[in-house]
Amino acid sequence: MNETIATELYSNPKALAIELKRYGLSLTPQEAIQIKERLGRAPSLAELFIFDIEWSEHCSYKSSKHLLKKYLPVSGRNVIQGPEEDAGILFFTTIDDHRYGIVIAHESHNHPSQVLPFEGAATGIGGIVRDVDCMGASVIGVADPLRFGNPNGNHAERTKSIVEGVVEGIWHYGNALGVPNLGGDVVFHDGFDDNCLVNVVAIGLLREDEIIHSRVPEEGDGYDLILIGKPTDRSGFGGASFASGTLNSENEEENKGAVQIPDPFLKNILLHYKATHEVRRRARELGIKIGMKDLGAGGIACCSSEIGESGGFGVELNLDWVHVSEENLPPEVILCAETQERYLLAVPPSFTPEVLKIYNDDWELPSICSGAGAHVIGKAIQKPVMRVFHHGQLVTELPIDFVVEGIRYQRESEPGVGTFIEPVFAMPDNLNQLFLQMLAQPNIASKEWIFRHYDTEVQGHAVIRPGEADASLIVPIEGCPAGIALSVDGNPFYGEISPFWGGATAVAEAMRNIAAIGATPRAMTDCLNFGNPEAPRDFWALEEGIKGIAEAARKLGPVADREAIPFVSGNVSLYNQSATGRSIPPSPIIACVGVIEDASKAITMEIKASGHLLLLIGERFNELGGSEYYRVLGKGPGANAPIVRYAIEQGIIYGTIQAIDKGLVLSAHDISNGGLLTSAAEMLLATHPRSDLGLKIHPIPPDSALREDITLFSESSGMLLEASPDHADELIELYKTYALDARVLGITTTEGRLLVYDKNDESLIDLSVEEMRQQWRGAFGLTLAT
Amino acid sequence: MSSTQPPKVAVLQFPGSNCESETVQALTIVGLQAEIFRWNRPALLLESYDAYIVPGGFAYEDRVRAGVIAAKEPLLDVLSQEAEKGKPVLGICNGAQILLETGLLPGLKPGNIEMALAHNYITFRKHVVRRGHHCGWVNLRSEVHENRTPFTRTLRKGDIVPITVSHGEGRFTSNDEDVLHSLEEQQLILWRYCNDEGEIEEGLPTNPNGSFSNIAGICNPKGNVAALMPHPERAFFLRQVPTTWYGPWGERRRKEIGNSDAWSVPGPGYAIFESLANYLTSE
């Protein structure tokens, strides 16, 4: 095998560093030396590229893996498969003795989206959908948690064009695919000016006995490896390393080359209910076990080594058999490019002709996308090596466990988040004006401008959609009323003040959102978006964030400390920082999946009728740190970011689920960003524009020691409920069993106004729903359109 | 037709179609036998079906413009021939775009492309607020006597039908004044976007795409071929109607919260499939 970097250079780290850089490799000289020592020879160029990817942060989780392992709960009675393959699986429901599972995966596409927003966001959806699909599932929903820079800040123009590009990318790809968008969330913060976050979540449905694993099956000796989809090109070559580095604007053109090109049209044919569906159906019919895995980071190299190794096999590939888009691609490009819309199938040779016919003839892949198709590119072998030929030459022969085991780094950690102090100021005298202004803030205003682009209705499963409640709800099996709820959360303003509570509150809010429609949280995924792990403070923030998430997941299960809500999959995205070294605010983002056995009981957040009561669950604390209130007043972030009081939070979550199940609640909305007043207003803003419903409330407790504005705007956890007066006593009793006071704040009216009074019955807020709606609805579109 | 077998409906599938499953499900529930018909099967096999639906999606990636490539498929030649015989043909969303591009609709001079479904032109209070894809619920007003087409049998003229739209190119338009005039004169307008009171009103929230005269669906002069931009298969169950919806459908939806017996109660879009079933079984 030809070495490209001469053996002698390995004894000269400085010269080696220059040489590695010349080839565009991100490996450090120490890492390259480590590879040489393990192999007992200098690696070939193709081999160096394989390790460049396998040892990148993106693929190996080299800085974070030990933390995730140490802290996160990943098992439980509802876990069918934890975070070990392309996606996790949790138990959904049983129909006719068949157990059904929900598949979920969560990824980030942050760096690509900053550089090429449209393609970056689109391929983000593409990748996550493949992760879920390849488990044997029907993909039934996607969601996008998005974090952008300040649309009114120093980089307003760039931020707006990134927002537009990302939204376009999501709808162009997702809508064409035929997978409904179940929402997501959007937060704007200066800290994302140079590094936006585009996370993507996808969920799928399958029968437990039809799971297809991402590995060559036990009987797989001699199985063919079939590459399906787009012809391999140069796109995304070095993508995983790119995603694991710092964005540097000098390398803009180079960076763009690392972003892949999406093709939702081809993907549509590959997806479950078309060609691949047929392959799986036939395999089941014939009683054949198959393996399937999507090609993502690291392309053919990563995918083939992982599908082989996890099945206990080696793999032998011939790159001349790979369908490519241009002649003379070097072997390392064919091996490592991240061309989109590709899968690898492991099937017995006897089944191969039929598989090829299904893709190439029945579904005409080659005529649908130029150069696309399904081709055998190698096979599973007994010997545990990854062996690759190109033009008759051996270009790679590596112990397969060495390829996939990755590398670990123990990073240095140093506590510290900067100094935060609580502002001191007099109570503002005109809350009406201030509140109208608040409703128009980008982080409060209606996000309808965004989600109206997304197809929320395709597949026909939607019951609760984005904008209608705190979580979305779909009912994916006709004739069965069991529903799947999904929510995503994460507040970077809290994470900035306390990475720990930023993590814990994200878990609490994601779960609370599921509870607010009446579903029960069943599992979570996390995407840990942080800065540079080589910077000790950033690494500390990552550690704290994981600890916070883990603690909340363990303490907010139905029985604290005994039954955690498990994480069935997740992702870590590090090096989110600008070229100047400014890291993003610590931004763990949590997705929570809930289940409701009888989805007809699920409720939305808009006030339903007049003459009902509005109740508050959850005491207000002095927690305005990172609040919308401080921001609108220009008072800085403050210091008292909300924390999670586990006993209270458990009561809010499980009390609300029980109350909705008993039919005692007509609408519910959680308290988070913007506080109690904003949540109450949102319950009116979500009503039909022609409705005349209003609220008349006295939210200040008679014995309250807090100033009125703190009660109204504190972002302490809580829940607002609309209930008929006939059910008030029963509700209050129910929450008492959780040691919580359900406090009646006031009544729903037909006056079309939000009326808020203090202890002495003096007016604090008197606004028409119409004028609030104008601010809330108009502002966001205008911010972006002008 | 054999008396024991239910009538057979073909749901055409092109590369990029994405509403086949829910369309088949809707047809099956109203008692029809529905089959997905893949684009590269022998086109003549289409002759054995009693009715046809061209479903939503992005056939051929909307290359050139929505519907135009699928319209040139051999499948569409056979479909045109069967339509000529009077069999019912319904295009939904992308299917509507395909039928317009074949010249089957409005079909004043069959085979000629007389109208287009152009890019959305979304207005609010007379200002263009944006272009591009729009997804959401709207109201349709039924504009014809129930016997006008096989798809309107159980709808009364003036009925309000809440329904979902999801498209980027849904604006019915034509540069031929005579064509626009004939639509009205020959009763080719089946459905219009209307407000909660059933009035025709420009712009959002009533008209989601800037369609001429608020047109959401049309038929050919004979009435057997129809195109509808909104998706009746996604408004098929009452549970799919948003709880916020104004008017009787919204009230019914709110009333049934918590009532699991009402889980599979028909929604507003059911009538269109039910109409087809009634027509085919009474034929």
PDB file of C-alpha atoms in Angstrom, chain A residues 103-241:
ATOM      1  CA  VAL A 103     -38.317   6.058  16.453  1.00  0.00           C
ATOM      2  CA  ILE A 104     -36.653   9.374  17.207  1.00  0.00           C
ATOM      3  CA  ALA A 105     -33.429  11.077  16.200  1.00  0.00           C
ATOM      4  CA  HIS A 106     -32.087  14.555  16.822  1.00  0.00           C
ATOM      5  CA  GLU A 107     -29.207  16.212  14.966  1.00  0.00           C
ATOM      6  CA  SER A 108     -27.655  19.574  14.366  1.00  0.00           C
ATOM      7  CA  HIS A 109     -26.783  21.199  11.079  1.00  0.00           C
ATOM      8  CA  ASN A 110     -25.386  24.382  12.538  1.00  0.00           C
ATOM      9  CA  HIS A 111     -22.212  25.130  10.620  1.00  0.00           C
ATOM     10  CA  PRO A 112     -23.563  24.256   7.170  1.00  0.00           C
ATOM     11  CA  SER A 113     -26.628  26.434   7.769  1.00  0.00           C
ATOM     12  CA  GLN A 114     -24.543  29.444   8.712  1.00  0.00           C
ATOM     13  CA  VAL A 115     -22.550  29.121   5.487  1.00  0.00           C
ATOM     14  CA  LEU A 116     -25.299  28.037   3.073  1.00  0.00           C
ATOM     15  CA  PRO A 117     -28.599  28.435   4.942  1.00  0.00           C
ATOM     16  CA  PHE A 118     -30.854  26.855   2.325  1.00  0.00           C
ATOM     17  CA  GLU A 119     -28.770  23.757   1.613  1.00  0.00           C
ATOM     18  CA  GLY A 120     -27.637  23.453   5.209  1.00  0.00           C
ATOM     19  CA  ALA A 121     -31.165  23.372   6.604  1.00  0.00           C
ATOM     20  CA  ALA A 122     -32.463  21.126   3.827  1.00  0.00           C
ATOM     21  CA  THR A 123     -29.736  18.510   4.205  1.00  0.00           C
ATOM     22  CA  GLY A 124     -30.301  18.662   7.953  1.00  0.00           C
ATOM     23  CA  ILE A 125     -33.828  17.368   7.393  1.00  0.00           C
ATOM     24  CA  GLY A 126     -32.586  14.908   4.803  1.00  0.00           C
ATOM     25  CA  GLY A 127     -30.071  13.356   7.162  1.00  0.00           C
ATOM     26  CA  ILE A 128     -32.354  13.026  10.136  1.00  0.00           C
ATOM     27  CA  VAL A 129     -35.140  11.530   8.048  1.00  0.00           C
ATOM     28  CA  ARG A 130     -32.716   8.874   6.769  1.00  0.00           C
ATOM     29  CA  ASP A 131     -31.641   8.081  10.335  1.00  0.00           C
ATOM     30  CA  VAL A 132     -35.224   7.308  11.301  1.00  0.00           C
ATOM     31  CA  ASP A 133     -36.222   5.667   8.027  1.00  0.00           C
ATOM     32  CA  CYS A 134     -33.329   3.205   8.000  1.00  0.00           C
ATOM     33  CA  MET A 135     -34.535   1.632  11.257  1.00  0.00           C
ATOM     34  CA  GLY A 136     -37.452   0.255   9.258  1.00  0.00           C
ATOM     35  CA  ALA A 137     -39.832   3.035  10.237  1.00  0.00           C
ATOM     36  CA  SER A 138     -42.314   5.244   8.421  1.00  0.00           C
ATOM     37  CA  VAL A 139     -41.185   8.805   9.020  1.00  0.00           C
ATOM     38  CA  ILE A 140     -44.181  10.633  10.463  1.00  0.00           C
ATOM     39  CA  GLY A 141     -42.858  14.029  11.490  1.00  0.00           C
ATOM     40  CA  VAL A 142     -39.987  16.468  11.712  1.00  0.00           C
ATOM     41  CA  ALA A 143     -39.413  19.503  13.933  1.00  0.00           C
ATOM     42  CA  ASP A 144     -36.835  22.250  13.864  1.00  0.00           C
ATOM     43  CA  PRO A 145     -35.453  24.024  16.892  1.00  0.00           C
ATOM     44  CA  LEU A 146     -33.775  27.144  15.440  1.00  0.00           C
ATOM     45  CA  ARG A 147     -31.510  29.739  17.052  1.00  0.00           C
ATOM     46  CA  PHE A 148     -30.646  32.888  15.141  1.00  0.00           C
ATOM     47  CA  GLY A 149     -28.783  36.121  15.769  1.00  0.00           C
ATOM     48  CA  ASN A 150     -30.502  39.340  16.733  1.00  0.00           C
ATOM     49  CA  PRO A 151     -32.725  40.506  13.824  1.00  0.00           C
ATOM     50  CA  ASN A 152     -32.397  44.077  15.097  1.00  0.00           C
ATOM     51  CA  GLY A 153     -28.739  43.862  16.100  1.00  0.00           C
ATOM     52  CA  ASN A 154     -25.376  44.621  14.533  1.00  0.00           C
ATOM     53  CA  HIS A 155     -25.689  41.869  11.962  1.00  0.00           C
ATOM     54  CA  ALA A 156     -29.388  42.305  11.243  1.00  0.00           C
ATOM     55  CA  GLU A 157     -29.099  41.973   7.475  1.00  0.00           C
ATOM     56  CA  ARG A 158     -27.118  38.773   7.563  1.00  0.00           C
ATOM     57  CA  THR A 159     -29.336  37.344  10.264  1.00  0.00           C
ATOM     58  CA  LYS A 160     -32.462  38.025   8.228  1.00  0.00           C
ATOM     59  CA  SER A 161     -31.028  36.367   5.156  1.00  0.00           C
ATOM     60  CA  ILE A 162     -30.011  33.344   7.212  1.00  0.00           C
ATOM     61  CA  VAL A 163     -33.510  33.109   8.705  1.00  0.00           C
ATOM     62  CA  GLU A 164     -35.068  33.265   5.262  1.00  0.00           C
ATOM     63  CA  GLY A 165     -32.645  30.754   3.794  1.00  0.00           C
ATOM     64  CA  VAL A 166     -33.134  28.275   6.618  1.00  0.00           C
ATOM     65  CA  VAL A 167     -36.928  28.508   6.488  1.00  0.00           C
ATOM     66  CA  GLU A 168     -36.854  28.079   2.694  1.00  0.00           C
ATOM     67  CA  GLY A 169     -34.547  25.084   3.021  1.00  0.00           C
ATOM     68  CA  ILE A 170     -36.808  23.433   5.574  1.00  0.00           C
ATOM     69  CA  TRP A 171     -39.998  23.845   3.583  1.00  0.00           C
ATOM     70  CA  HIS A 172     -38.546  23.059   0.192  1.00  0.00           C
ATOM     71  CA  TYR A 173     -37.116  19.805   1.428  1.00  0.00           C
ATOM     72  CA  GLY A 174     -39.633  18.746   4.045  1.00  0.00           C
ATOM     73  CA  ASN A 175     -42.761  19.550   2.046  1.00  0.00           C
ATOM     74  CA  ALA A 176     -41.524  17.754  -1.052  1.00  0.00           C
ATOM     75  CA  LEU A 177     -40.659  14.711   0.991  1.00  0.00           C
ATOM     76  CA  GLY A 178     -44.179  14.377   2.307  1.00  0.00           C
ATOM     77  CA  VAL A 179     -43.271  14.364   5.986  1.00  0.00           C
ATOM     78  CA  PRO A 180     -45.307  16.768   8.112  1.00  0.00           C
ATOM     79  CA  ASN A 181     -43.592  19.461  10.136  1.00  0.00           C
ATOM     80  CA  LEU A 182     -44.594  19.251  13.780  1.00  0.00           C
ATOM     81  CA  GLY A 183     -43.154  22.618  14.683  1.00  0.00           C
ATOM     82  CA  GLY A 184     -40.099  23.406  16.679  1.00  0.00           C
ATOM     83  CA  ASP A 185     -39.105  26.670  18.264  1.00  0.00           C
ATOM     84  CA  VAL A 186     -37.204  29.805  17.344  1.00  0.00           C
ATOM     85  CA  VAL A 187     -35.049  31.976  19.584  1.00  0.00           C
ATOM     86  CA  PHE A 188     -33.149  35.116  18.618  1.00  0.00           C
ATOM     87  CA  HIS A 189     -30.065  36.112  20.595  1.00  0.00           C
ATOM     88  CA  ASP A 190     -26.983  38.199  19.749  1.00  0.00           C
ATOM     89  CA  GLY A 191     -24.865  35.217  20.692  1.00  0.00           C
ATOM     90  CA  PHE A 192     -25.942  33.452  17.477  1.00  0.00           C
ATOM     91  CA  ASP A 193     -24.982  36.313  15.163  1.00  0.00           C
ATOM     92  CA  ASP A 194     -21.953  34.409  13.848  1.00  0.00           C
ATOM     93  CA  ASN A 195     -23.136  30.871  14.404  1.00  0.00           C
ATOM     94  CA  CYS A 196     -26.795  30.009  14.017  1.00  0.00           C
ATOM     95  CA  LEU A 197     -28.213  26.734  15.302  1.00  0.00           C
ATOM     96  CA  VAL A 198     -30.323  24.548  13.066  1.00  0.00           C
ATOM     97  CA  ASN A 199     -31.328  21.431  14.960  1.00  0.00           C
ATOM     98  CA  VAL A 200     -33.614  18.861  13.432  1.00  0.00           C
ATOM     99  CA  VAL A 201     -35.720  16.178  15.050  1.00  0.00           C
ATOM    100  CA  ALA A 202     -37.499  13.395  13.186  1.00  0.00           C
ATOM    101  CA  ILE A 203     -39.871  10.748  14.460  1.00  0.00           C
ATOM    102  CA  GLY A 204     -41.027   7.528  12.881  1.00  0.00           C
ATOM    103  CA  LEU A 205     -43.404   4.677  13.521  1.00  0.00           C
ATOM    104  CA  LEU A 206     -42.734   0.957  13.295  1.00  0.00           C
ATOM    105  CA  ARG A 207     -43.825  -2.409  14.552  1.00  0.00           C
ATOM    106  CA  GLU A 208     -41.342  -3.743  17.062  1.00  0.00           C
ATOM    107  CA  ASP A 209     -40.953  -7.036  15.206  1.00  0.00           C
ATOM    108  CA  GLU A 210     -40.090  -5.188  11.991  1.00  0.00           C
ATOM    109  CA  ILE A 211     -37.114  -3.179  13.263  1.00  0.00           C
ATOM    110  CA  ILE A 212     -34.163  -3.233  10.908  1.00  0.00           C
ATOM    111  CA  HIS A 213     -30.861  -2.840  12.653  1.00  0.00           C
ATOM    112  CA  SER A 214     -27.927  -0.774  11.437  1.00  0.00           C
ATOM    113  CA  ARG A 215     -25.739  -3.863  11.333  1.00  0.00           C
ATOM    114  CA  VAL A 216     -24.986  -6.920   9.253  1.00  0.00           C
ATOM    115  CA  PRO A 217     -27.207  -9.627  10.776  1.00  0.00           C
ATOM    116  CA  GLU A 218     -25.757 -12.593  12.653  1.00  0.00           C
ATOM    117  CA  GLU A 219     -26.021 -14.905   9.647  1.00  0.00           C
ATOM    118  CA  GLY A 220     -24.443 -12.230   7.470  1.00  0.00           C
ATOM    119  CA  ASP A 221     -21.112 -13.798   6.492  1.00  0.00           C
ATOM    120  CA  GLY A 222     -20.744 -13.109   2.772  1.00  0.00           C
ATOM    121  CA  TYR A 223     -23.732 -10.728   2.685  1.00  0.00           C
ATOM    122  CA  ASP A 224     -23.632  -8.230  -0.168  1.00  0.00           C
ATOM    123  CA  LEU A 225     -23.323  -4.569   0.682  1.00  0.00           C
ATOM    124  CA  ILE A 226     -25.562  -2.593  -1.666  1.00  0.00           C
ATOM    125  CA  LEU A 227     -25.187   1.153  -2.012  1.00  0.00           C
ATOM    126  CA  ILE A 228     -28.461   2.854  -2.909  1.00  0.00           C
ATOM    127  CA  GLY A 229     -29.182   6.368  -4.076  1.00  0.00           C
ATOM    128  CA  LYS A 230     -27.378   9.303  -5.521  1.00  0.00           C
ATOM    129  CA  PRO A 231     -24.088   8.810  -7.359  1.00  0.00           C
ATOM    130  CA  THR A 232     -21.164   9.638  -5.116  1.00  0.00           C
ATOM    131  CA  ASP A 233     -19.617  13.005  -5.879  1.00  0.00           C
ATOM    132  CA  ARG A 234     -17.244  15.346  -4.109  1.00  0.00           C
ATOM    133  CA  SER A 235     -19.954  17.098  -2.098  1.00  0.00           C
ATOM    134  CA  GLY A 236     -19.517  17.179   1.625  1.00  0.00           C
ATOM    135  CA  PHE A 237     -15.972  15.824   1.413  1.00  0.00           C
ATOM    136  CA  GLY A 238     -14.617  16.698   4.823  1.00  0.00           C
ATOM    137  CA  GLY A 239     -18.072  17.615   6.138  1.00  0.00           C
ATOM    138  CA  ALA A 240     -17.691  15.946   9.521  1.00  0.00           C
ATOM    139  CA  SER A 241     -14.355  17.619  10.126  1.00  0.00           C
TER     140      SER A 241
END
